[in-house]
Amino acid sequence: MLATVVFATITGNNEDVADIITEALEDADLTVQEVEISQADPADLLKSDITIIVPYTYDEGALPEEGLDYFDDLSELDLTGKVFGVAGSGDVFYGDDYGVAVDRFDERLASTGAIRGADKIKINLAPDKDDIKHLDQFANDIIAKATAL
């Protein structure tokens, strides 16, 4: 089974989140491609069984600038039968705008026909020990969903 983990980061927190998820997927013997969003081609998701996107939310609810084209291009894909998840770090300081990119990518992937493998996860700033446990469970839930198909 092939999984693709696409991340966007400014501070490095989301790269940490992506690394934690990638490690959990690899521990389950999946082949994983982890790629920064500006280097990723959405069409490559057609080859993956599992897609996980780890975006950051910029300022007051903006998507990552380097991921805007990627986000737009997702709407042109048919990912029916693929499993997805979205997780990302943000800053609760922004209140209602906290983690909006996670919500928007989750909605966009669902609109492609892909199947949500786990509830989205929002992490305040850098992942701590509890967040790592949640991310491991997130990855395991996605694997279970993909395996059941």
mmCIF file of C-alpha atoms in Angstrom:
data_model
loop_
_atom_site.group_PDB
_atom_site.id
_atom_site.type_symbol
_atom_site.label_atom_id
_atom_site.label_comp_id
_atom_site.label_asym_id
_atom_site.label_seq_id
_atom_site.Cartn_x
_atom_site.Cartn_y
_atom_site.Cartn_z
ATOM 1 C CA MET A 1 0.000 0.000 0.000
ATOM 2 C CA LEU A 2 1.312 3.453 -0.944
ATOM 3 C CA ALA A 3 0.738 6.544 1.197
ATOM 4 C CA THR A 4 1.553 10.150 0.326
ATOM 5 C CA VAL A 5 2.071 12.739 3.066
ATOM 6 C CA VAL A 6 2.081 16.329 1.773
ATOM 7 C CA PHE A 7 3.007 19.120 4.171
ATOM 8 C CA ALA A 8 3.399 22.885 4.249
ATOM 9 C CA THR A 9 5.395 24.568 6.990
ATOM 10 C CA ILE A 10 6.905 27.883 7.991
ATOM 11 C CA THR A 11 8.052 27.168 11.541
ATOM 12 C CA GLY A 12 8.846 23.472 11.118
ATOM 13 C CA ASN A 13 5.925 22.356 13.285
ATOM 14 C CA ASN A 14 4.008 20.834 10.380
ATOM 15 C CA GLU A 15 7.086 19.070 9.099
ATOM 16 C CA ASP A 16 7.299 17.512 12.578
ATOM 17 C CA VAL A 17 3.623 16.509 12.325
ATOM 18 C CA ALA A 18 4.248 15.011 8.868
ATOM 19 C CA ASP A 19 7.311 13.130 10.149
ATOM 20 C CA ILE A 20 5.308 11.639 13.046
ATOM 21 C CA ILE A 21 2.565 10.468 10.684
ATOM 22 C CA THR A 22 5.079 9.144 8.157
ATOM 23 C CA GLU A 23 6.865 7.164 10.860
ATOM 24 C CA ALA A 24 3.581 5.631 12.041
ATOM 25 C CA LEU A 25 2.704 4.629 8.471
ATOM 26 C CA GLU A 26 6.153 3.147 7.893
ATOM 27 C CA ASP A 27 5.914 1.243 11.188
ATOM 28 C CA ALA A 28 2.855 -0.446 9.657
ATOM 29 C CA ASP A 29 4.979 -1.471 6.639
ATOM 30 C CA LEU A 30 3.466 1.015 4.215
ATOM 31 C CA THR A 31 5.528 2.642 1.504
ATOM 32 C CA VAL A 32 5.399 6.375 2.204
ATOM 33 C CA GLN A 33 6.272 9.377 0.089
ATOM 34 C CA GLU A 34 6.589 12.550 2.173
ATOM 35 C CA VAL A 35 6.804 15.764 0.159
ATOM 36 C CA GLU A 36 6.658 19.506 0.779
ATOM 37 C CA ILE A 37 3.553 20.990 -0.865
ATOM 38 C CA SER A 38 5.413 23.306 -3.274
ATOM 39 C CA GLN A 39 7.236 20.252 -4.642
ATOM 40 C CA ALA A 40 4.126 18.063 -4.859
ATOM 41 C CA ASP A 41 1.985 17.302 -7.892
ATOM 42 C CA PRO A 42 -1.655 16.597 -6.989
ATOM 43 C CA ALA A 43 -1.913 14.138 -9.898
ATOM 44 C CA ASP A 44 0.543 11.875 -8.033
ATOM 45 C CA LEU A 45 -2.257 11.201 -5.536
ATOM 46 C CA LEU A 46 -3.931 9.060 -8.191
ATOM 47 C CA LYS A 47 -1.159 6.485 -7.577
ATOM 48 C CA SER A 48 -1.544 6.534 -3.789
ATOM 49 C CA ASP A 49 -3.948 4.493 -1.703
ATOM 50 C CA ILE A 50 -3.715 6.963 1.193
ATOM 51 C CA THR A 51 -3.306 10.732 1.107
ATOM 52 C CA ILE A 52 -2.536 12.815 4.171
ATOM 53 C CA ILE A 53 -2.204 16.571 3.930
ATOM 54 C CA VAL A 54 -0.597 18.641 6.693
ATOM 55 C CA PRO A 55 -1.260 22.346 6.003
ATOM 56 C CA TYR A 56 -0.653 25.371 8.166
ATOM 57 C CA THR A 57 -3.086 28.260 8.504
ATOM 58 C CA TYR A 58 -1.507 31.612 7.839
ATOM 59 C CA ASP A 59 -2.535 34.774 9.672
ATOM 60 C CA GLU A 60 -6.311 35.081 9.909
ATOM 61 C CA GLY A 61 -7.460 31.944 8.119
ATOM 62 C CA ALA A 62 -5.373 32.001 4.935
ATOM 63 C CA LEU A 63 -4.162 28.844 3.230
ATOM 64 C CA PRO A 64 -0.425 28.368 2.751
ATOM 65 C CA GLU A 65 0.620 30.634 -0.124
ATOM 66 C CA GLU A 66 2.844 27.913 -1.594
ATOM 67 C CA GLY A 67 -0.109 25.497 -1.484
ATOM 68 C CA LEU A 68 -2.791 27.582 -3.219
ATOM 69 C CA ASP A 69 -2.273 25.988 -6.646
ATOM 70 C CA TYR A 70 -2.161 22.539 -5.047
ATOM 71 C CA PHE A 71 -5.432 23.247 -3.241
ATOM 72 C CA ASP A 72 -7.081 24.459 -6.459
ATOM 73 C CA ASP A 73 -5.783 21.503 -8.489
ATOM 74 C CA LEU A 74 -7.229 19.012 -5.984
ATOM 75 C CA SER A 75 -10.718 19.992 -7.135
ATOM 76 C CA GLU A 76 -9.955 18.565 -10.583
ATOM 77 C CA LEU A 77 -9.108 15.074 -9.281
ATOM 78 C CA ASP A 78 -11.328 12.036 -8.871
ATOM 79 C CA LEU A 79 -9.943 10.244 -5.818
ATOM 80 C CA THR A 80 -12.867 7.858 -5.440
ATOM 81 C CA GLY A 81 -11.764 4.805 -3.477
ATOM 82 C CA LYS A 82 -8.722 6.544 -1.980
ATOM 83 C CA VAL A 83 -8.470 7.209 1.766
ATOM 84 C CA PHE A 84 -7.455 10.570 3.191
ATOM 85 C CA GLY A 85 -6.725 12.440 6.382
ATOM 86 C CA VAL A 86 -5.803 16.007 7.273
ATOM 87 C CA ALA A 87 -3.810 17.178 10.278
ATOM 88 C CA GLY A 88 -1.935 20.367 10.956
ATOM 89 C CA SER A 89 -0.584 22.707 13.551
ATOM 90 C CA GLY A 90 -1.807 26.212 14.133
ATOM 91 C CA ASP A 91 -2.003 28.796 16.869
ATOM 92 C CA VAL A 92 -5.094 29.042 19.090
ATOM 93 C CA PHE A 93 -4.258 32.751 19.419
ATOM 94 C CA TYR A 94 -6.190 33.210 16.145
ATOM 95 C CA GLY A 95 -9.482 32.053 17.702
ATOM 96 C CA ASP A 96 -12.067 31.221 15.034
ATOM 97 C CA ASP A 97 -9.316 31.201 12.392
ATOM 98 C CA TYR A 98 -7.360 28.490 14.248
ATOM 99 C CA GLY A 99 -6.551 25.662 11.853
ATOM 100 C CA VAL A 100 -8.893 26.811 9.075
ATOM 101 C CA ALA A 101 -6.559 25.317 6.445
ATOM 102 C CA VAL A 102 -7.090 21.884 8.019
ATOM 103 C CA ASP A 103 -10.854 22.345 7.625
ATOM 104 C CA ARG A 104 -10.593 23.563 4.034
ATOM 105 C CA PHE A 105 -8.252 20.793 2.875
ATOM 106 C CA ASP A 106 -10.481 18.232 4.609
ATOM 107 C CA GLU A 107 -13.521 19.560 2.731
ATOM 108 C CA ARG A 108 -11.637 19.710 -0.566
ATOM 109 C CA LEU A 109 -10.411 16.119 -0.308
ATOM 110 C CA ALA A 110 -13.901 14.909 0.607
ATOM 111 C CA SER A 111 -15.218 16.642 -2.531
ATOM 112 C CA THR A 112 -12.887 14.516 -4.698
ATOM 113 C CA GLY A 113 -14.726 11.329 -3.765
ATOM 114 C CA ALA A 114 -11.988 10.197 -1.383
ATOM 115 C CA ILE A 115 -12.977 8.517 1.877
ATOM 116 C CA ARG A 116 -12.125 10.196 5.197
ATOM 117 C CA GLY A 117 -10.030 7.669 7.104
ATOM 118 C CA ALA A 118 -9.912 9.585 10.384
ATOM 119 C CA ASP A 119 -11.217 12.769 11.921
ATOM 120 C CA LYS A 120 -9.035 15.791 11.179
ATOM 121 C CA ILE A 121 -6.549 16.860 13.827
ATOM 122 C CA LYS A 122 -5.531 20.385 14.813
ATOM 123 C CA ILE A 123 -2.456 20.816 16.978
ATOM 124 C CA ASN A 124 -1.623 23.993 18.850
ATOM 125 C CA LEU A 125 1.928 24.964 17.816
ATOM 126 C CA ALA A 126 4.491 22.142 18.161
ATOM 127 C CA PRO A 127 3.287 18.586 18.770
ATOM 128 C CA ASP A 128 3.688 17.387 22.370
ATOM 129 C CA LYS A 129 3.570 13.816 23.768
ATOM 130 C CA ASP A 130 -0.243 13.721 23.772
ATOM 131 C CA ASP A 131 -0.349 15.039 20.202
ATOM 132 C CA ILE A 132 2.077 12.318 19.114
ATOM 133 C CA LYS A 133 -0.274 9.678 20.567
ATOM 134 C CA HIS A 134 -3.215 11.257 18.732
ATOM 135 C CA LEU A 135 -1.259 11.402 15.464
ATOM 136 C CA ASP A 136 -0.234 7.742 15.812
ATOM 137 C CA GLN A 137 -3.896 6.802 16.350
ATOM 138 C CA PHE A 138 -4.873 9.030 13.404
ATOM 139 C CA ALA A 139 -2.435 7.133 11.165
ATOM 140 C CA ASN A 140 -3.629 3.760 12.474
ATOM 141 C CA ASP A 141 -7.277 4.681 11.875
ATOM 142 C CA ILE A 142 -6.456 5.660 8.297
ATOM 143 C CA ILE A 143 -4.573 2.413 7.724
ATOM 144 C CA ALA A 144 -7.504 0.414 9.138
ATOM 145 C CA LYS A 145 -9.953 2.212 6.840
ATOM 146 C CA ALA A 146 -7.738 1.664 3.778
ATOM 147 C CA THR A 147 -7.194 -1.988 4.632
ATOM 148 C CA ALA A 148 -10.933 -2.571 5.055
ATOM 149 C CA LEU A 149 -11.707 -1.365 1.525
#
